[in-house]
Short mmCIF file of C-alpha atoms in Angstrom, two decimals:
data_model
loop_
_atom_site.label_atom_id
_atom_site.label_comp_id
_atom_site.label_asym_id
_atom_site.label_seq_id
_atom_site.Cartn_x
_atom_site.Cartn_y
_atom_site.Cartn_z
CA MET N 87 0.03 -0.32 -0.25
CA TYR N 88 1.71 3.34 -1.02
CA ILE N 89 0.60 6.71 0.91
CA TYR N 90 0.74 9.62 -1.55
CA PRO N 91 1.01 13.10 -0.57
CA ASP N 92 -1.66 15.74 -1.60
CA ASN N 93 0.65 17.84 -3.59
CA LEU N 94 2.20 15.30 -5.86
CA LYS N 95 4.27 18.70 -7.24
CA ALA N 96 5.44 19.23 -3.93
CA LYS N 97 9.08 19.09 -3.18
CA ALA N 98 10.80 16.11 -1.32
CA THR N 99 11.09 16.65 2.45
CA LEU N 100 12.96 15.42 5.50
CA TRP N 101 12.27 16.73 9.14
CA LEU N 102 11.62 20.66 8.75
CA TRP N 103 14.03 21.12 5.54
CA GLN N 104 13.92 19.93 1.98
CA LEU N 105 16.16 17.48 0.69
CA LYS N 106 18.55 19.92 -1.60
CA ASP N 107 18.82 21.66 2.39
CA ILE N 108 19.84 18.69 4.07
CA GLY N 109 22.37 17.47 1.44
CA ILE N 110 23.78 21.48 1.81
CA ILE N 111 23.88 21.34 5.84
CA GLY N 112 25.45 17.76 5.83
CA VAL N 113 28.24 18.51 3.78
CA CYS N 114 28.82 21.81 5.35
CA ALA N 115 29.47 20.36 8.61
CA LEU N 116 31.12 17.66 8.03
CA CYS N 117 33.63 20.54 6.02
CA SER N 118 33.02 22.99 9.69
CA ILE N 119 34.02 20.13 11.96
CA LEU N 120 37.27 18.94 9.94
CA ALA N 121 38.14 22.90 10.46
CA LEU N 122 37.28 23.12 13.62
CA THR N 123 39.36 20.23 14.43
CA GLN N 124 42.42 20.24 12.55
CA ALA N 125 42.77 24.07 12.29
CA GLY N 126 40.73 25.04 15.48
CA PHE N 127 38.82 27.45 12.93
CA PHE N 128 35.24 27.87 14.56
CA PRO N 129 33.56 30.46 12.02
CA PRO N 130 32.39 27.79 9.50
CA ILE N 131 30.48 25.54 12.16
CA VAL N 132 28.55 29.19 13.35
CA PHE N 133 27.50 29.73 9.51
CA THR N 134 26.52 26.60 9.19
CA ALA N 135 24.15 26.77 11.64
CA VAL N 136 22.97 29.97 11.14
CA TYR N 137 22.27 28.58 7.40
CA ALA N 138 20.14 25.27 9.32
CA PHE N 139 17.97 27.89 10.87
CA LEU N 140 17.27 30.11 8.10
CA THR N 141 16.39 27.17 6.08
CA ILE N 142 13.93 25.47 8.44
CA ARG N 143 11.05 25.04 6.42
CA PHE N 144 7.16 26.22 7.70
CA GLU N 145 3.70 25.87 6.02
CA ASP N 146 5.68 25.84 2.58
CA THR N 147 8.29 28.71 3.35
CA SER N 148 11.72 29.64 5.26
CA ILE N 149 12.91 32.93 6.57
CA LEU N 150 15.69 32.57 3.68
CA ASP N 151 12.92 32.86 1.08
CA PHE N 152 11.53 36.24 2.93
CA ILE N 153 15.24 37.36 3.21
CA ARG N 154 15.58 36.79 -0.66
CA TYR N 155 11.67 37.61 -1.44
CA ALA N 156 12.92 41.24 0.26
CA CYS N 157 15.63 41.60 -0.88
CA ALA N 158 14.79 41.16 -4.93
CA PHE N 159 11.88 43.60 -3.88
CA PHE N 160 13.79 46.28 -2.49
CA PHE N 161 17.09 46.27 -4.37
CA VAL N 162 17.48 43.81 -7.20
CA ARG N 163 14.39 44.16 -9.63
CA GLN N 164 13.12 47.67 -10.78
CA GLN N 165 10.00 48.87 -9.38
CA PHE N 166 7.46 49.99 -12.01
CA PHE N 167 5.30 52.78 -11.10
CA GLU N 168 3.03 54.36 -13.46
CA TRP N 169 1.47 58.00 -12.13
CA ARG N 170 -1.84 58.97 -14.20
CA PHE N 171 -3.97 61.95 -14.10
CA THR N 172 -7.98 60.99 -14.37
CA LYS N 173 -10.51 63.84 -14.15
#
């Protein structure tokens, strides 16, 4: 017996993250642990933890998505305003 999700177009998720994010977090965590144990360099593990926090998905959106949308709206994309005078 197979149980399908309601939305078959939804991206695959595991716990609170998408599978792509879990892969990125895993590779970064390995590199961070290696940097910490071999060189005593602490910042990569902090960046990995921040990325893991920002990519937590809740109701199909994350904090990182919101930051990307806000930066695109305010800084990257040109805003188009059309002014008209009507009587």
